[in-house]
Short mmCIF file of C-alpha atoms in Angstrom, two decimals:
data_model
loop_
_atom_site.label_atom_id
_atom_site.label_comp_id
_atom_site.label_asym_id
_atom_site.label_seq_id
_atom_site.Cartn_x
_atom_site.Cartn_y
_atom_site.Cartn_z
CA UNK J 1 0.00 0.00 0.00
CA UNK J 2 1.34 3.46 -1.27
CA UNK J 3 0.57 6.76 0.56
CA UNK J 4 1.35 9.54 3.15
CA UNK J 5 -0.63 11.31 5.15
CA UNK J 6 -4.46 11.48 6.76
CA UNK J 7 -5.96 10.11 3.53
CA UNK J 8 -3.70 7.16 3.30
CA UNK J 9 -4.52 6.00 7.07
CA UNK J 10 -8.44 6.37 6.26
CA UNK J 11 -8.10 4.55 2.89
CA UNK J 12 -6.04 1.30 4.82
CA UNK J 13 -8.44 1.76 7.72
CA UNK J 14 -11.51 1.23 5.11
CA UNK J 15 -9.80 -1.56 3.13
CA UNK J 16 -9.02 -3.12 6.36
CA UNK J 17 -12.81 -2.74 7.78
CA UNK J 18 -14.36 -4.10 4.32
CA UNK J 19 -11.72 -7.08 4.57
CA UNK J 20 -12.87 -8.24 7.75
CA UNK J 21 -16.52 -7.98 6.61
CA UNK J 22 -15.91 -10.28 3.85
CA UNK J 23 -14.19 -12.68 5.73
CA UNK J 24 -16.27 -13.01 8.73
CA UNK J 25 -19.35 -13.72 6.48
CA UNK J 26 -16.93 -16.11 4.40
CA UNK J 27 -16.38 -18.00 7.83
CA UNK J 28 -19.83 -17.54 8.71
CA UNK J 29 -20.51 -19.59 5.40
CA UNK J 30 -18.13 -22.31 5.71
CA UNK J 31 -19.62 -22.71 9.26
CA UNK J 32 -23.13 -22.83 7.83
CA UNK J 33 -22.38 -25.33 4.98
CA UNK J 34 -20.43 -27.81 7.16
CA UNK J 35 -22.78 -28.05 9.73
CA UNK J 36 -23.92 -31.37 10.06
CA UNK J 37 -27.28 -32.42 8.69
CA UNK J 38 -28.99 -33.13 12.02
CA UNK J 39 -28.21 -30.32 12.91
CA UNK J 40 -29.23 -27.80 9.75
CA UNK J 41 -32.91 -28.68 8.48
CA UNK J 42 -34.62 -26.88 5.95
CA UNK J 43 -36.61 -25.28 8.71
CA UNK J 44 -33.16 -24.40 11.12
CA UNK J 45 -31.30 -23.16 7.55
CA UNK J 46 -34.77 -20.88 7.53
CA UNK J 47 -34.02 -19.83 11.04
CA UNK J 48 -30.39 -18.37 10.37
CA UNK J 49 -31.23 -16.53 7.46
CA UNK J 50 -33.75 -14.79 9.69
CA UNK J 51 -31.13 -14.44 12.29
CA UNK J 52 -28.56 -13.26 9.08
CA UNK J 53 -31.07 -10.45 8.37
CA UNK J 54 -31.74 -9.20 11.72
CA UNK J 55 -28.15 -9.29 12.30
CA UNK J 56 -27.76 -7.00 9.22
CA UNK J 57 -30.53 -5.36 8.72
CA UNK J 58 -32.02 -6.95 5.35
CA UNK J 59 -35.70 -7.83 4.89
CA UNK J 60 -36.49 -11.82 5.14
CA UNK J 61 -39.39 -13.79 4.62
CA UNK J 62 -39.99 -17.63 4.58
CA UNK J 63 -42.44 -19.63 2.85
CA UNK J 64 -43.92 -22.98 4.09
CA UNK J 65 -45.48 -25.94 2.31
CA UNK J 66 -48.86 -24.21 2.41
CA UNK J 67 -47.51 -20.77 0.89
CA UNK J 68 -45.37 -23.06 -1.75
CA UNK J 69 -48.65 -24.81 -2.83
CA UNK J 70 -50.64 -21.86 -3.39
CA UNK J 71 -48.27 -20.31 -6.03
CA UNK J 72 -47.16 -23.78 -7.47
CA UNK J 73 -44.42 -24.95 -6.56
CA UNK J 74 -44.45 -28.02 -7.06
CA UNK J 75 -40.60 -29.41 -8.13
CA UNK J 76 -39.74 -27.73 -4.47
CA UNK J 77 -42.81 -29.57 -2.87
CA UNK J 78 -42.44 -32.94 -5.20
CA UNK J 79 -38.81 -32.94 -3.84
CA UNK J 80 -39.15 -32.55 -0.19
CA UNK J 81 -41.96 -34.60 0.28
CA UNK J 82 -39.94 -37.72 1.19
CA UNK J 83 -38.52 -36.28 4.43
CA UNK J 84 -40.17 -35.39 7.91
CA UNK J 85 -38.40 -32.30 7.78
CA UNK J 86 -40.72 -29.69 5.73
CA UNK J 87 -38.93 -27.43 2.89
CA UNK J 88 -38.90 -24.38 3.36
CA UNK J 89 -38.48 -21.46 0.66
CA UNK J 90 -36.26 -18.37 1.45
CA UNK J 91 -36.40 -14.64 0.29
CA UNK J 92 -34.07 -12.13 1.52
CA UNK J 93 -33.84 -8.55 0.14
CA UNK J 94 -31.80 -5.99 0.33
CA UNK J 95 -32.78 -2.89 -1.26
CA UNK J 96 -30.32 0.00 -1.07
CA UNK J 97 -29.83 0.96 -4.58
CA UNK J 98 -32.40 3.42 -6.79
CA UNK J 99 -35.52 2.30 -6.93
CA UNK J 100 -35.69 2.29 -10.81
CA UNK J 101 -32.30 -0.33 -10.47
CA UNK J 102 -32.99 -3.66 -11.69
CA UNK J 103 -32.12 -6.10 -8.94
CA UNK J 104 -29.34 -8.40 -8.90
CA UNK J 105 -31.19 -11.95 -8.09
CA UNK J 106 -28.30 -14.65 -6.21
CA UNK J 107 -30.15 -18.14 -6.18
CA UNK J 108 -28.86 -21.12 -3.86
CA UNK J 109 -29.27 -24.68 -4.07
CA UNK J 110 -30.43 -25.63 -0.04
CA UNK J 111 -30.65 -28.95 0.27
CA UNK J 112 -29.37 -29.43 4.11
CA UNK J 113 -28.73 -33.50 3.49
CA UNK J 114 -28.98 -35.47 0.24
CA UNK J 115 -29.37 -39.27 0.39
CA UNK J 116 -29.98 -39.07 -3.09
CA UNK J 117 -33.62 -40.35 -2.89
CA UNK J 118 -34.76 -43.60 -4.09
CA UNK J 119 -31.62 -43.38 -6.06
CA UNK J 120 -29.76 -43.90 -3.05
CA UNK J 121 -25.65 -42.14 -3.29
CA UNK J 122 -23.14 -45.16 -2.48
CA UNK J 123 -21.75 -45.10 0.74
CA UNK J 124 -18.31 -43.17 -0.51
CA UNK J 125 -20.52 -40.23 -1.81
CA UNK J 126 -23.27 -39.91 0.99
CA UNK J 127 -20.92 -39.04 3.87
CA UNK J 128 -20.45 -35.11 3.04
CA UNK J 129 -23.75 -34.17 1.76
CA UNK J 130 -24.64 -31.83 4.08
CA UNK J 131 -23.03 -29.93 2.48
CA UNK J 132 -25.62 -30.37 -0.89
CA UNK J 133 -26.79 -26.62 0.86
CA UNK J 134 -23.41 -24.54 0.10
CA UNK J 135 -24.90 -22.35 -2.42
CA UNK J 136 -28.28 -21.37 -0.30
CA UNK J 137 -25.16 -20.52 2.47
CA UNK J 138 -23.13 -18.57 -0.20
CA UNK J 139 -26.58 -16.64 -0.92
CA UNK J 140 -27.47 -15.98 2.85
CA UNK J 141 -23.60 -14.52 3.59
CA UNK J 142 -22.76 -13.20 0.53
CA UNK J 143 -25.95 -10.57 0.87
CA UNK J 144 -25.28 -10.06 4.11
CA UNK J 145 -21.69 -9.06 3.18
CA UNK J 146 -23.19 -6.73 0.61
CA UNK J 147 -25.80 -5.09 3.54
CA UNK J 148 -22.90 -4.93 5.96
CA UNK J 149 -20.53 -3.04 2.87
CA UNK J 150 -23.81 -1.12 2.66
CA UNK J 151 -23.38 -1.07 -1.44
CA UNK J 152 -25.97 1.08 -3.03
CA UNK J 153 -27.26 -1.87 -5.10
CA UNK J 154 -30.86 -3.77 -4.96
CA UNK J 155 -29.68 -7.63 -4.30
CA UNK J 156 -32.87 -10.66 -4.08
CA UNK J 157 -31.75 -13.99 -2.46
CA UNK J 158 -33.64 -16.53 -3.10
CA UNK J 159 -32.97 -19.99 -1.57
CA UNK J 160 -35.01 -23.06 -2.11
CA UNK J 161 -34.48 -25.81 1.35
CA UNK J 162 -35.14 -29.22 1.10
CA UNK J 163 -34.04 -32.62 2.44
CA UNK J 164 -33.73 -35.49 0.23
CA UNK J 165 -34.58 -38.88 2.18
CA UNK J 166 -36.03 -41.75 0.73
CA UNK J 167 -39.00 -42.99 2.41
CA UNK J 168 -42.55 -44.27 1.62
CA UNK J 169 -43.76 -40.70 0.37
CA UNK J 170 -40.51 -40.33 -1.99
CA UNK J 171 -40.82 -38.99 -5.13
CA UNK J 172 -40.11 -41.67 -7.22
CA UNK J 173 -38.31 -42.07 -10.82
CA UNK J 174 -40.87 -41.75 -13.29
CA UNK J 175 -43.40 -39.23 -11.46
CA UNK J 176 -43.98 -35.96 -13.45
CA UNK J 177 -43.75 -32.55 -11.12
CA UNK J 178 -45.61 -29.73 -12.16
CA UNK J 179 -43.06 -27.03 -11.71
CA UNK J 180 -44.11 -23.35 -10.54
CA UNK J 181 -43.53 -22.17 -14.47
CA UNK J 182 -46.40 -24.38 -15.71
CA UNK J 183 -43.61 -26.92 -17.35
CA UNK J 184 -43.47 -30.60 -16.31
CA UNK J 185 -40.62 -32.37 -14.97
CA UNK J 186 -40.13 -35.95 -16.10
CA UNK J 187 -37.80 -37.45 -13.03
CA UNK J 188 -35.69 -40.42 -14.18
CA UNK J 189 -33.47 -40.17 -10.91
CA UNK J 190 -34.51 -38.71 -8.02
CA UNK J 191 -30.69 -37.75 -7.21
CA UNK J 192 -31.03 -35.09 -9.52
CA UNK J 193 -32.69 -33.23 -7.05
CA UNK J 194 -31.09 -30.09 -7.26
CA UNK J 195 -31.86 -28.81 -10.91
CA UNK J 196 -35.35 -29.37 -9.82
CA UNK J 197 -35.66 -27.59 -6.73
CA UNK J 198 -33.76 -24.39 -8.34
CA UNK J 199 -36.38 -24.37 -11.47
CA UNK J 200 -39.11 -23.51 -9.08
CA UNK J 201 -36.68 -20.63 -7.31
CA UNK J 202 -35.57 -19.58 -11.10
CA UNK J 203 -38.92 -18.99 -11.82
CA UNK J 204 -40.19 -17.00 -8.50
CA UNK J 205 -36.83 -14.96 -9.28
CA UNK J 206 -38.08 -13.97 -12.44
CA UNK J 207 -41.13 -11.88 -10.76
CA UNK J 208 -38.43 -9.31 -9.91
CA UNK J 209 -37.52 -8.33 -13.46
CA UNK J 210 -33.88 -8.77 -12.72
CA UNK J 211 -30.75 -7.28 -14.27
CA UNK J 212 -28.99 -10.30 -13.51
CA UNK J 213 -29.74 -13.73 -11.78
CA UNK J 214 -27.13 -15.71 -11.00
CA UNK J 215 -27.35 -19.36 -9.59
CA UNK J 216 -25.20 -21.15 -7.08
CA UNK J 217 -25.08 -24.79 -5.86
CA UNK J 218 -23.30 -27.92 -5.64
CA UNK J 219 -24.29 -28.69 -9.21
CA UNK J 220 -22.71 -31.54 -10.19
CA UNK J 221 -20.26 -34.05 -9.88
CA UNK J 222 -19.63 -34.20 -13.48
CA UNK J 223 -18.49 -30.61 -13.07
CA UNK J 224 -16.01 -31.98 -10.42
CA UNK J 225 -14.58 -34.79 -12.72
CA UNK J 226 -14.02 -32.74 -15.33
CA UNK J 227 -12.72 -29.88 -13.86
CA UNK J 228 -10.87 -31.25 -10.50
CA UNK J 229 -10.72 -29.41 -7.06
CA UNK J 230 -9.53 -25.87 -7.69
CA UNK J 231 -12.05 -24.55 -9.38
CA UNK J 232 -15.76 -24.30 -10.18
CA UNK J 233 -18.06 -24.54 -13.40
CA UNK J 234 -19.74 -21.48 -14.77
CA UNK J 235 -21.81 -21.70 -17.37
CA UNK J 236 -23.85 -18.36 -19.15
CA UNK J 237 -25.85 -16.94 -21.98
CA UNK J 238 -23.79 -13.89 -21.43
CA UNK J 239 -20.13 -13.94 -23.06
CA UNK J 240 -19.78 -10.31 -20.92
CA UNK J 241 -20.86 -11.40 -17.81
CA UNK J 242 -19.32 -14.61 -18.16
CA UNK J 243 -15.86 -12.92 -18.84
CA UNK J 244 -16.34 -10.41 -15.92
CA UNK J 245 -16.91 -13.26 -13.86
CA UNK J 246 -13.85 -15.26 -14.78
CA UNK J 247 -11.72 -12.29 -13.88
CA UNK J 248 -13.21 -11.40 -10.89
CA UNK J 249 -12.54 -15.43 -9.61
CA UNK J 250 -8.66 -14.72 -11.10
CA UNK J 251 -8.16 -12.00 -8.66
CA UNK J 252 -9.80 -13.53 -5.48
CA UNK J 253 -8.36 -17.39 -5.86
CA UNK J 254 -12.20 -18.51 -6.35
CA UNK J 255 -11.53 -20.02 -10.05
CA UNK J 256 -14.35 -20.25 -12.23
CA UNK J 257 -13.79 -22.37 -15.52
CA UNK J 258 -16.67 -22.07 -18.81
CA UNK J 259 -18.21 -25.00 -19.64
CA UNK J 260 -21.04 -25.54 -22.70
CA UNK J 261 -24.55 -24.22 -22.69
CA UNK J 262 -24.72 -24.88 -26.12
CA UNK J 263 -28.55 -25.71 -27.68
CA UNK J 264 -27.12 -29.06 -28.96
CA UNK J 265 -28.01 -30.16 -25.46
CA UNK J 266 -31.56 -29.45 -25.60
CA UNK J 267 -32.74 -32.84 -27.08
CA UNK J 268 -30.96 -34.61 -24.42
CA UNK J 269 -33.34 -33.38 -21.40
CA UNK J 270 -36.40 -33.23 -23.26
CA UNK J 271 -38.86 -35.28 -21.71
CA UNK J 272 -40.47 -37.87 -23.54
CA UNK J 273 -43.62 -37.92 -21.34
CA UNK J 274 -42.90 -34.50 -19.50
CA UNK J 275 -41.52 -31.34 -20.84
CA UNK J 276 -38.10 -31.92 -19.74
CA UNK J 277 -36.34 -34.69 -17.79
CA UNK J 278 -34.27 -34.10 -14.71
CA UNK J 279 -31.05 -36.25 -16.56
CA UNK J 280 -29.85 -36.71 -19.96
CA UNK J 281 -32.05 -39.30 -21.69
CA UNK J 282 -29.76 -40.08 -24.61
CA UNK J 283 -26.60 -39.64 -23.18
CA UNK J 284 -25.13 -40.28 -19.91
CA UNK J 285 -22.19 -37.91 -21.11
CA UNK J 286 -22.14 -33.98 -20.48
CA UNK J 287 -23.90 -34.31 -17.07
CA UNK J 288 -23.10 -30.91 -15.99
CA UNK J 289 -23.85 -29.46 -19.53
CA UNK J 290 -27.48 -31.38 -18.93
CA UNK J 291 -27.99 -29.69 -15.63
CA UNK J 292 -27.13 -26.24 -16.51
CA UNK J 293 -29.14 -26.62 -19.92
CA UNK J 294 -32.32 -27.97 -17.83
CA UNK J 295 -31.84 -24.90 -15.78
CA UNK J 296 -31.58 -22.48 -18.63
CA UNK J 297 -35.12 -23.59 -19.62
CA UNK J 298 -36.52 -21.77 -16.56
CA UNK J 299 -34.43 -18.44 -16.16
#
């Protein structure tokens, strides 16, 4: 750091004040996602974004299953059904910026434990899924780092929270969810949860006319094989955004690496008895490509 004087020690003393911001609620994430799934439900992952908003003074609400059924959502509610813990749907706002600003809209994939459903994970996959809810934590903290910077921007979280047990009420491969959008979901494996869940919030997220809307989640383990450890997938419709992204993961050490969104995909998820299926139905190949193209279909 270069300077002299006054202005120099109140320049370090900001940059030093917004650094700590960021990395408590980067802590406070990391706690939140590793939290075991006993402990974090959909209902307790409701509970600390309340607490999150209090704490920084953002607007929350929560939605329960009887909310959720009255505007449709039915990939959320189709989900979570299998699990005596209820889902839960999440809306924090934070609304600082002019009032004629298009909102920035962060979604997060919350599902606080993944067995996989009917399709149940193999024992070498099922031990860290608790973690299945990173990107609902990365939503909750990363706004609450933006109240706490108090940026003059208008920022919508949205985070859908499920649990995904299997059980006698499972959803089961083959049913057809109605999803919130009016499109059906044809489910071939019910460990494909995650897609389906973030349709619903994709659509809901579209009420706010948004700038941007940019989804986060644990979304998928293809992306990991092909990709590795040290970085994560991004995939866009915007060459721009995609690009400003990219940069902005060079200069913090949070990688982000493109991978295809191209239309060639489409045929893949279409559904042959629903509108679209929750896997790729020709090809087992380009599983993350299938995800991200299912999702495009709602956003």
């Amino acid at each position: 750091f270069l300077g002299h004087g006054a202005h120099a020690h109140s320049a370090l003393d900001k940059a030093i004040a917004e650094g700590m911001i960021i990395g408590e609620e980067v802590n406070e994430c990391r706690k939140l996602a590793n939290m075991p799934g006993g402990d974090m439900t959909p209902d307790l992952l409701s509970r600390e974004a309340l607490q999150t908003a209090k704490r920084t003074g953002m607007k929350a609400r929560i939605f329960d299953e009887k909310k959720m059924r009255q505007l449709g959502m039915g990939a959320i509610l189709g989900v979570g059904k299998g699990s005596a813990e209820k889902p839960r749907f999440i809306i924090l706002e934070y609304l600082k910026g002019p009032k004629n600003q298009k909102p920035l809209v962060l979604v997060g994939k919350g599902v606080t434990f993944d067995t996989g459903g009917l399709n149940l994970k193999p024992d070498q996959y099922i031990y860290e899924m608790h973690m299945d809810m990173a990107g609902g934590a990365a939503v909750i903290h990363g706004i609450a780092a933006i109240a706490r910077l108090k940026l003059h921007i208008n920022v919508i979280g949205l985070v859908p929270a499920v649990e995904n047990m299997p059980s006698g009420s499972s959803y089961r491969p083959g049913d057809q969810l109605k999803s919130m959008s009016g499109k059906t979901i044809e489910i071939l494996n019910t460990d494909a949860e995650g897609r389906v869940i973030l349709a619903d919030a994709l659509t809901y997220g579209l009420r706010y006319k948004p700038d941007i809307m940019i989804d986060l989640a644990t979304l998928t383990g293809a992306a990991h094989v092909a990709l590795g450890s040290y970085c994560s997938a991004i995939f866009s419709n915007n060459e721009e955004l995609q690009n400003h992204l990219i940069e902005i993961g060079r200069t913090s050490g949070d990688y982000l690496w493109p991978l295809p969104l191209w239309d060639e995909f489409l045929p893949e998820i279409k559904g042959t008895f629903g509108d679209l299926a929750n896997t790729g139905v020709k090809d087992r190949y380009g599983g993350a490509s299938h995800g991200a193209k299912f999702l495009e279909q709602f956003a």
